[in-house]
XYZ file of C-alpha atoms in Angstrom:
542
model
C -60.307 0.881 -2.214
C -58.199 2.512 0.784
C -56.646 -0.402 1.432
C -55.154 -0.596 -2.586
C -54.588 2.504 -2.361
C -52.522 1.926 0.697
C -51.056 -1.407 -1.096
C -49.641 1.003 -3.895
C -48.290 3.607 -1.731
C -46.201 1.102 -0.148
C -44.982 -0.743 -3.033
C -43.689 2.646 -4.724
C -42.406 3.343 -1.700
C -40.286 0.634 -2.026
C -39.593 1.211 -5.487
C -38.025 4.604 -4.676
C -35.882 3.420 -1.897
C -34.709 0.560 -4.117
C -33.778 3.300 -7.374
C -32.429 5.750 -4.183
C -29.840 2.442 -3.827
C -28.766 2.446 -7.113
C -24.774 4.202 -7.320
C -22.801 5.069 -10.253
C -20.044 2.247 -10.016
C -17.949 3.898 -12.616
C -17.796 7.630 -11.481
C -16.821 6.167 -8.359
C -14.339 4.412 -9.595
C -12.600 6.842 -11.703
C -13.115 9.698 -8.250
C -11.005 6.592 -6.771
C -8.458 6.153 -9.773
C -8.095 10.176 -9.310
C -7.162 9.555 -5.269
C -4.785 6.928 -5.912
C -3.229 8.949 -8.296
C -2.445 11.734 -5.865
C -1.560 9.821 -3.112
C 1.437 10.798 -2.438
C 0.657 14.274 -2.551
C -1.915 13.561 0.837
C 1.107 11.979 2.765
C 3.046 14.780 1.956
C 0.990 16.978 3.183
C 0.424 14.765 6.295
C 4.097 14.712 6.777
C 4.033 18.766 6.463
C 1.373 18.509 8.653
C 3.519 16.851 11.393
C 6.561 18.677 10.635
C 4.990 22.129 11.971
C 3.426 19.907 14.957
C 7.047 19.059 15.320
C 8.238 22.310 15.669
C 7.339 23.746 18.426
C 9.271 25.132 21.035
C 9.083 22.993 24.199
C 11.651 24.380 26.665
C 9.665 26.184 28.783
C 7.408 22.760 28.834
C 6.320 21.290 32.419
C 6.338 17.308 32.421
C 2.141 17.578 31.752
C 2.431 19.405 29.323
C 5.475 17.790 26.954
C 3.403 14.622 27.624
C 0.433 16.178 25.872
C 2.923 17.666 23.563
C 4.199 14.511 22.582
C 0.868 12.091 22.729
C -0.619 14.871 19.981
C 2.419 13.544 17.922
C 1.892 9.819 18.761
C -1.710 10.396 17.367
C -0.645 11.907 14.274
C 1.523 8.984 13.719
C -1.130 6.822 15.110
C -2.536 5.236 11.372
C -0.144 6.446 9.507
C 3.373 5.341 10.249
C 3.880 2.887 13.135
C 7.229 3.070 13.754
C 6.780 6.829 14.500
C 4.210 6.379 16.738
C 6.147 3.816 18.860
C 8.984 6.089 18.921
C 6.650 8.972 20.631
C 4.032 6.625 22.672
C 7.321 5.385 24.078
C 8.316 9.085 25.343
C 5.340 9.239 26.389
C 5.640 6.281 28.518
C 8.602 7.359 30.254
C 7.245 10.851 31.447
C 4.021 8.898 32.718
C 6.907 6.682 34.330
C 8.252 9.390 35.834
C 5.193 11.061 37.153
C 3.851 7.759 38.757
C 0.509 8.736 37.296
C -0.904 5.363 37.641
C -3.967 6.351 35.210
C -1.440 8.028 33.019
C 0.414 5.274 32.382
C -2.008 3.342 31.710
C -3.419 5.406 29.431
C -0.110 5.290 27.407
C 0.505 1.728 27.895
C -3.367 1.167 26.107
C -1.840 3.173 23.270
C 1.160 0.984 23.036
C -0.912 -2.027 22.678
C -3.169 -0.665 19.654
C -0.219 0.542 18.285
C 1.352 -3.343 18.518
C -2.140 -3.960 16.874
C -2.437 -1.898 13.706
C 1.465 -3.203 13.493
C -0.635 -7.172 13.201
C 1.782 -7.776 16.376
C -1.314 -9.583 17.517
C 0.531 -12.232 19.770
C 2.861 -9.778 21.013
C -0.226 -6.938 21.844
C -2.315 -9.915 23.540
C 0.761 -10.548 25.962
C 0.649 -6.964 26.867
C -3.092 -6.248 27.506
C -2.716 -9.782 29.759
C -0.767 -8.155 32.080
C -3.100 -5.202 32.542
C -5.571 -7.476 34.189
C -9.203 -7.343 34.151
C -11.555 -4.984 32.560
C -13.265 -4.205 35.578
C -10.750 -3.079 37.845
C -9.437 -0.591 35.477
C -9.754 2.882 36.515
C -13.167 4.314 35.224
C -11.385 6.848 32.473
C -9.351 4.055 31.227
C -12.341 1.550 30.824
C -13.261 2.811 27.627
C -9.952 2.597 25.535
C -9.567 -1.037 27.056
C -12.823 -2.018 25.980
C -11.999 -0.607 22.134
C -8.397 -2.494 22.164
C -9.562 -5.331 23.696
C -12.558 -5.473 21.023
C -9.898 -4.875 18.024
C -7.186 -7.168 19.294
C -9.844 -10.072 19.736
C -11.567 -9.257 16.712
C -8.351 -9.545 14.572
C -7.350 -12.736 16.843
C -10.658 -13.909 15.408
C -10.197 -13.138 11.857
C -7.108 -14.989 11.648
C -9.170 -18.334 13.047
C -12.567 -17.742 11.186
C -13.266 -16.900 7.597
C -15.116 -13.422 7.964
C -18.895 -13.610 8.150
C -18.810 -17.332 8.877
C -20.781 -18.900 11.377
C -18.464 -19.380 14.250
C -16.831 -15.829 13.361
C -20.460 -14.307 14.251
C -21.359 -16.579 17.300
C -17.417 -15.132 18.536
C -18.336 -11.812 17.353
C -21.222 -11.716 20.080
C -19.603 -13.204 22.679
C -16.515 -9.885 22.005
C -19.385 -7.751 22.336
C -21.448 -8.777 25.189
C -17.892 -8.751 27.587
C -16.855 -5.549 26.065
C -19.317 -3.238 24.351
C -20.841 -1.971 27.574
C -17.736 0.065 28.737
C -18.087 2.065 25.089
C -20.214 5.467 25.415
C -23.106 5.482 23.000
C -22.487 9.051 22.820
C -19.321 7.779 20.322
C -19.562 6.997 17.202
C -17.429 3.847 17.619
C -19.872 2.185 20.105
C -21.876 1.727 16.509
C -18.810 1.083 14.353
C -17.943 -1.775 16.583
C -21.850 -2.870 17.489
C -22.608 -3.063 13.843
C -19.208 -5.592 12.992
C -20.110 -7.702 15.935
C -23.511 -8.007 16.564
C -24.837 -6.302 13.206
C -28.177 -5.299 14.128
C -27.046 -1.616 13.908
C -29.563 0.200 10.917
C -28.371 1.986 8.160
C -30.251 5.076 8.629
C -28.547 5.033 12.569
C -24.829 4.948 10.457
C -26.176 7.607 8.036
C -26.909 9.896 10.191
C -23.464 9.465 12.096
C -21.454 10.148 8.418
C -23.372 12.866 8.050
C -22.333 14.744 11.107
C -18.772 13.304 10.460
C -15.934 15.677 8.872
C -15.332 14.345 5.522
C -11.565 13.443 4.821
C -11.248 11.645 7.423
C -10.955 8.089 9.346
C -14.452 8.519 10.894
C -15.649 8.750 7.245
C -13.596 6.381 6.151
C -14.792 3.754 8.922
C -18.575 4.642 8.794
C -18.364 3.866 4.890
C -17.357 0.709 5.661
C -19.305 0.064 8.296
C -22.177 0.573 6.011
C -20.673 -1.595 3.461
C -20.652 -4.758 5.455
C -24.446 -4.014 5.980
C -25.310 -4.004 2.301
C -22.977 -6.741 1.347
C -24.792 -8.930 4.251
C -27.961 -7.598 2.218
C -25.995 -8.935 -1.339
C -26.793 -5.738 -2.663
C -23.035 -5.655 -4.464
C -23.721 -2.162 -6.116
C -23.922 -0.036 -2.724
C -21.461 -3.036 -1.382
C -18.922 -1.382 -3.227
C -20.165 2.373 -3.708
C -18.959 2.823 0.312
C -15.961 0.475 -0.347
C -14.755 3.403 -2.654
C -15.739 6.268 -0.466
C -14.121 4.092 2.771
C -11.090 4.105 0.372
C -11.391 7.691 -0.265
C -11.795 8.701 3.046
C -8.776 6.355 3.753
C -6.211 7.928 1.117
C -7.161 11.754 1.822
C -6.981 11.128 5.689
C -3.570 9.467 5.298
C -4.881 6.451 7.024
C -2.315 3.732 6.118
C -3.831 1.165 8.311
C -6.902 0.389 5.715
C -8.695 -2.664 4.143
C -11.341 -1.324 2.196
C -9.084 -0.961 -1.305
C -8.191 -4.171 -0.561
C -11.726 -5.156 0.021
C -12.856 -3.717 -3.522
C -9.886 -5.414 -5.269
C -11.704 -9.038 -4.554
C -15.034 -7.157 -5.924
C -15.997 -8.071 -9.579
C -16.213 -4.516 -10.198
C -12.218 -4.518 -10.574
C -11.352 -6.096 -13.394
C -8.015 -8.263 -12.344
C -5.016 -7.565 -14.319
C -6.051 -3.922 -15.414
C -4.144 -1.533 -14.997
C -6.500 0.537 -12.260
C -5.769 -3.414 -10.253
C -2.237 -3.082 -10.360
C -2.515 0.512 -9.258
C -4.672 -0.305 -6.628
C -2.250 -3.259 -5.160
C 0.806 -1.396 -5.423
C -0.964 1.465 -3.163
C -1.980 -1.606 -0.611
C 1.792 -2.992 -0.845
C 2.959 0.783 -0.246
C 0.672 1.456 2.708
C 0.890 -2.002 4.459
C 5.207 -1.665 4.056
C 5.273 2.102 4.587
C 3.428 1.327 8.100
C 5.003 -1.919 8.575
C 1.666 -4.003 9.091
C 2.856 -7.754 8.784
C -0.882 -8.752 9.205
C -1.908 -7.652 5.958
C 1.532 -8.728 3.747
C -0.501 -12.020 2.924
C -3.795 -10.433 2.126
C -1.495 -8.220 -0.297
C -0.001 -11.259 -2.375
C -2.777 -12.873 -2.780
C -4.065 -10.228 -4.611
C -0.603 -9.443 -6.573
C -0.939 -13.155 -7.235
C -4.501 -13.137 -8.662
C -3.798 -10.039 -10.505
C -0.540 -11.254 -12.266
C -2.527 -14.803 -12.984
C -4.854 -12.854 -14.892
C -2.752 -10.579 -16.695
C -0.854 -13.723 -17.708
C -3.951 -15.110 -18.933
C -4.806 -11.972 -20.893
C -1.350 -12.348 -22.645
C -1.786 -15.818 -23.580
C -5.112 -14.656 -25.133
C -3.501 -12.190 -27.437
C -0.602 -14.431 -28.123
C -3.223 -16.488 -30.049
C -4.621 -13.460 -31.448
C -1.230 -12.288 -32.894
C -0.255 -15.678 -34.329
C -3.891 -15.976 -35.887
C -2.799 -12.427 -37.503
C 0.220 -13.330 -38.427
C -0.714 -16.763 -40.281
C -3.563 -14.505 -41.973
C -1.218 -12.103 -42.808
C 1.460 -14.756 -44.414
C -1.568 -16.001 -46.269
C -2.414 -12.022 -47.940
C 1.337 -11.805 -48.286
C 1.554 -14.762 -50.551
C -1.575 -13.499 -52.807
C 0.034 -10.039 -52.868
C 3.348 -11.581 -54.520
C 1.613 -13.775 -56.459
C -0.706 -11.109 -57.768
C 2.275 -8.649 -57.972
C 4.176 -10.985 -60.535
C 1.320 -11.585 -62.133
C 0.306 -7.731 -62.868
C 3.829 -6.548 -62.571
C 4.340 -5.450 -66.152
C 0.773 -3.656 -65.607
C 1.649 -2.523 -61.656
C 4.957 -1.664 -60.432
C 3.488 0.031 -57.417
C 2.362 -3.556 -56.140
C 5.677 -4.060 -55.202
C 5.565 -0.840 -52.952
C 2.590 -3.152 -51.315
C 4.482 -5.833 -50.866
C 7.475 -4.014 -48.977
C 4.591 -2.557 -46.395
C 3.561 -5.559 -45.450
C 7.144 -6.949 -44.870
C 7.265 -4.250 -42.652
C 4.005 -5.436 -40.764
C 5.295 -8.473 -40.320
C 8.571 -7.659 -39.123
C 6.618 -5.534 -36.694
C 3.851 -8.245 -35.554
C 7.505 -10.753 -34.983
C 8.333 -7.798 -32.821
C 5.554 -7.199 -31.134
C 5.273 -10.993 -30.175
C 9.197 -11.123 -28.685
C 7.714 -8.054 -26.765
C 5.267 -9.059 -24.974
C 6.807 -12.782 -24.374
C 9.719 -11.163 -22.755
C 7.021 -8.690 -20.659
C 5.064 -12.369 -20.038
C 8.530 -13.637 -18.378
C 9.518 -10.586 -16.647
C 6.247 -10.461 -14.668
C 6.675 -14.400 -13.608
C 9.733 -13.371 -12.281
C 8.710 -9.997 -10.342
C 5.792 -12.411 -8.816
C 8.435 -14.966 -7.704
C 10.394 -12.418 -5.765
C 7.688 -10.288 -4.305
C 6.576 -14.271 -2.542
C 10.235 -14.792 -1.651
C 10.901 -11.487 -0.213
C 7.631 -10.664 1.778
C 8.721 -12.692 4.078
C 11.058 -9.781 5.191
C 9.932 -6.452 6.175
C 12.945 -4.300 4.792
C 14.312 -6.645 1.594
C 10.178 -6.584 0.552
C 10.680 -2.714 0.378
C 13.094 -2.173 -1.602
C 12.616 -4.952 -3.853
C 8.776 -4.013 -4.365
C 9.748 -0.132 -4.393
C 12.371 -0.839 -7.343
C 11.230 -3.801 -9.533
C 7.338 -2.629 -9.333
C 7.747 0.827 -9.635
C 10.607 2.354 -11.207
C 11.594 -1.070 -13.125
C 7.945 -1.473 -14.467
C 7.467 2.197 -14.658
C 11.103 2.684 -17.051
C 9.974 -0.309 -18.835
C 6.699 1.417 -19.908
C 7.925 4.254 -21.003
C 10.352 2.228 -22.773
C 7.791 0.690 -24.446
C 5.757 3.520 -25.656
C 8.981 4.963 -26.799
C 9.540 2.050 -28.898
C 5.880 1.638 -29.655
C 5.770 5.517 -30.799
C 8.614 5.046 -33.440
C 7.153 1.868 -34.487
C 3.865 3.534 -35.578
C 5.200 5.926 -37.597
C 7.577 3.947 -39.531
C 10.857 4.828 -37.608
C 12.692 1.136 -37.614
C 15.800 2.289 -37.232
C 15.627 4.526 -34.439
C 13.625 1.752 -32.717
C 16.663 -0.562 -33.301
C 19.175 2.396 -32.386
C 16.794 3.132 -28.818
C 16.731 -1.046 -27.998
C 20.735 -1.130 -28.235
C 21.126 2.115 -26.567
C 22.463 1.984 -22.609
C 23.234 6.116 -22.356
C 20.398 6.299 -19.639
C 21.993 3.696 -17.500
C 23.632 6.799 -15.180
C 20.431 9.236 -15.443
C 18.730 5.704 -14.085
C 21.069 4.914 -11.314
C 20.823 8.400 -10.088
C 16.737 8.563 -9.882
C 17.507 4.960 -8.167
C 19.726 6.460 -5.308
C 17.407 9.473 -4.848
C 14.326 7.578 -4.600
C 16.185 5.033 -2.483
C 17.103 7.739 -0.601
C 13.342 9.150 -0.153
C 11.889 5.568 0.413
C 14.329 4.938 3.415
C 14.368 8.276 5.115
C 10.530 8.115 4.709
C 10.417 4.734 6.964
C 13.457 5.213 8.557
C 13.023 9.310 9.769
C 16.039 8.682 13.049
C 18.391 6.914 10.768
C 20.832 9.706 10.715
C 20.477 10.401 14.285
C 20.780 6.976 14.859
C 23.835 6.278 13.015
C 25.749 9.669 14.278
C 25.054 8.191 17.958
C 27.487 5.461 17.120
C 30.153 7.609 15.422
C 32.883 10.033 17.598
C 31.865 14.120 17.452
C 34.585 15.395 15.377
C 32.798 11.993 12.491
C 29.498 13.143 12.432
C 28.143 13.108 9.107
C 25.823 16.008 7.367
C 23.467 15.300 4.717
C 23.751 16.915 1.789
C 20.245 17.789 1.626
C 17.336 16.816 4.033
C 16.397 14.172 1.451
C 19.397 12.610 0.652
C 21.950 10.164 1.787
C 25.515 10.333 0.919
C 27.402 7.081 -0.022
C 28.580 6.290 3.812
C 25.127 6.918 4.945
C 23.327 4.990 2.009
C 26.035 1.630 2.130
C 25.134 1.704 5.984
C 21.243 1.798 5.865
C 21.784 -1.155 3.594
C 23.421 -2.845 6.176
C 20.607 -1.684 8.825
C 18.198 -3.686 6.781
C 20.274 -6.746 6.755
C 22.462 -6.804 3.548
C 25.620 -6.919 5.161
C 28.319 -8.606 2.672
C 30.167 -5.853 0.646
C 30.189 -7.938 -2.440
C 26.115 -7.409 -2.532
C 25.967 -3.769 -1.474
C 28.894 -3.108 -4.223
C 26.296 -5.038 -6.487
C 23.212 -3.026 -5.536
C 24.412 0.224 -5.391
C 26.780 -0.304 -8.575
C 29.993 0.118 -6.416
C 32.795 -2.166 -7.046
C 33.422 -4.295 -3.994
C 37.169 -2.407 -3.221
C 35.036 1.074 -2.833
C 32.380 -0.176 -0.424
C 35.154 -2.388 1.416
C 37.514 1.509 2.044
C 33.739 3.480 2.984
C 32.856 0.698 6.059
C 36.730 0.703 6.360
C 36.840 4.666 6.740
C 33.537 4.849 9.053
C 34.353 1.674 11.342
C 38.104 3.709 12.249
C 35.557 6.704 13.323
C 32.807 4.737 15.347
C 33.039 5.382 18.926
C 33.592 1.304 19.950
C 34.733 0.169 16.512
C 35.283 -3.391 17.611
C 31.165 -3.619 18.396
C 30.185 -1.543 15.428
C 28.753 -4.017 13.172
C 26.902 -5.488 15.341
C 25.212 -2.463 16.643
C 24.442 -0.954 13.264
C 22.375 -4.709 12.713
C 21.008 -3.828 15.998
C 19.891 -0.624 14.959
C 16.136 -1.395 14.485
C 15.939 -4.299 16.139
């Protein structure tokens, strides 16, 4: 009798733990949708949060402490834009130079080398930790961040060789561990994080109890989530699988952490239906973070899932292409019996003719409606096209993905509706008037410079300090605002990012060719060596 008793016990056990596993997928989802939809407002506020960091007075700094000074800055930057951090690990670097602090600079030089690898500079950060030499001859202090690079840079050598959770990616995975996982404290979190990737025999309950004590809003969260994700995935329980997928992603946004994978990760779940909208809103957010931080590593991951998205969208569309022509033929057929029947009653009826005139007018609509969405059909072939072609380059994949994804797509919805809206309630002729109409083109081409503007200044933050460092005192130029370009500045960061004819900056900006030709005219005469100036504005982040 115990022993049944017992028997139950455990089995409801069980049953409890298996119900305590069971998440709500869609509240999750639509706390997510609510995150992506306010990203931007968390990386402004991390970019306020910097700017007071920044602002400190550091004249009365010794050489100790403008290097801690500046490292706190290099750590801000650290996940969120890459070409920041660079700029202030390299400062670093040179005060540690300075100083001959051999621990000091190696410290710094450690940094460099993630930094390289969040960048997916893998070949370039493996060349670097090479000449650092082995593990264990590394000053004791040091040990511990060479361990953790040496674990990621491997790890993401590995990733690019062996499908994840493959066979050979696991037997690697130990071998990473065994040379490396001693020098990380178990008193740190990340001595888990990593255990559980590589070896994987870290328990839930051990990860739980570690995102507990962890601040939420953060990349701690956000890496213990997925941590725990790979464990229940490995278990094929999809549900939790993807309930710490979203809160990784969470954690990811709120923190500012551009260097992520979990949203990623959840767009190849089947809980993301590809070629919804919450998918394209999702990949766009992945394209922003992965160009905004300049990760090359993850472009590809990134268009395969624009790809797979757009396939199925197209899909979708062919499927209600049928739909409307079935309507349409069913709705020739009705027309038919309603003229029919109209002559027939018509000395009875004449209100059947009123009939008849609606449905013209549903028809004429349907045709409409059909043009529509074949034009839409072609217009998303060709933004798929160019967002292959120009992810090959870091700065032309920017701008092209920042203007035809988001502003084009985003005018061309509201065009829609706009359309749509006037449709509905009967207004044909103010639908025809709105499709002919081109009065926006200048309220257009003025949101395009200032986002423009935003975008570059946003990846680009010493542009105008660069540029002014080529140009004589008396030529400096002022921004109008701390946002905005003016036209010298703007034709000139197009020619930082390699468009460099005239003919093509006079076509993108909406210039004619003689106005762009007297601006690089005007600003070569007031470079400092105008005979080298081209060259060393293409040079200018080289």
């Amino acid at each position: 009798m115990f022993r049944n008793i017992f028997v139950i016990i455990i089995y409801l056990t069980m049953s409890m733990s298996g119900i305590a596993q069971t998440f709500d997928i869609d509240k999750d989802l639509d706390r997510l949708d609510n995150v992506v939809s306010k990203a931007k407002w968390y990386y402004a506020d991390k970019e306020k949060e910097i700017g007071k960091l920044k602002l400190q007075n550091t004249t009365s700094y010794g050489d100790q402490d403008l290097y801690t000074y500046l490292l706190s800055i290099t750590d801000a930057y650290l996940k969120y834009n890459s070409d920041s951090a660079l700029y202030y690990a390299n400062q670093c670097h040179q005060i540690a130079l300075s100083d001959k602090q051999a621990e000091e600079i190696l410290d710094i030089e450690l940094r460099l080398i993630l930094i390289h690898i969040y960048r997916g500079e893998i070949d370039q950060a493996m060349h670097m930790l090479a000449q650092k030499g082995d593990i264990k001859k590394a000053p004791i202090p040091c040990q511990q961040l060479m361990a953790i690079i040496s674990i990621e840079l491997e790890g993401r050598y590995l990733g690019r060789k062996y499908p994840l959770f493959s066979k050979a990616f696991k037997l690697h995975s130990k071998k990473i561990w065994n040379k490396y996982g001693q020098y990380i404290s178990k008193d740190n979190w990340l001595y888990y994080y990593y255990r559980n990737f590589y070896l994987g025999d870290v328990s839930k309950s051990t990860l739980q109890k570690l995102l507990q004590k962890a601040r939420p809003n953060t990349i701690q969260a956000a890496m213990l989530n997925i941590a725990l994700s790979k464990i229940y995935r490995q278990e094929k329980n999809q549900n939790a699988y993807a309930h710490y997928l979203i809160e990784s992603a969470i954690n990811d946004i709120t923190s500012s952490n551009r260097e992520a994978m979990s949203l990623l990760f959840l767009l190849k779940t089947p809980y993301i239906e590809q070629g919804s909208s919450r998918a394209a809103e999702y990949a766009l957010l992945c394209t922003d973070n992965a160009t905004s931080f300049h990760d090359g590593l993850r472009s590809l991951d990134i268009v395969k899932a624009h790809s797979i998205i757009t396939r199925k969208y197209e899909e979708k569309m062919k499927r209600n292409e049928k739909y409307l022509v079935t309507g349409i033929i069913l709705l020739f057929l009705t027309l038919i019996a309603i003229i029919i029947l109209s002559y027939l009653m018509y000395l009875r009826a004449q209100n059947r003719k009123i009939m008849v005139d609606d449905m013209q007018r549903m028809n004429r609509s349907l045709h409409y409606s059909i043009d529509s969405e074949r034009q839409l059909q072609e217009k998303l072939k060709i933004n798929n096209r160019k967002l292959l072609e120009e992810i090959k380059k870091r700065n032309r994949n920017f701008i092209e993905v920042y203007r035809l994804i988001t502003n084009y797509l985003g005018d061309i919805d509201e065009f829609k509706k706009g359309v749509y809206n006037l449709l509905i309630t009967g207004q044909i002729e103010k639908a025809k008037t709105m499709l002919t109409s081109s009065g926006n083109l200048e309220k257009y081409l003025q949101n395009f410079y200032y986002q423009f503007d935003i975008a570059f200044l946003d990846s680009h933050p010493d542009f105008v300090m660069r540029f002014n460092a080529l140009l004589k005192p008396e030529a400096q130029i002022k921004q109008p605002k701390p946002n905005i370009l003016t036209v010298d500045l703007r034709i000139y960061a197009l020619i930082s990012m390699g468009i460099t004819d005239s003919v093509s900056i006079a076509s993108f900006l909406h210039f004619s060719v003689q106005t762009v030709y007297n601006y690089r005219s005007k600003i070569r005469k007031s470079a400092i060596s105008p005979a080298d100036f081209a060259e060393q504005i293409a040079q200018l982040y080289s």
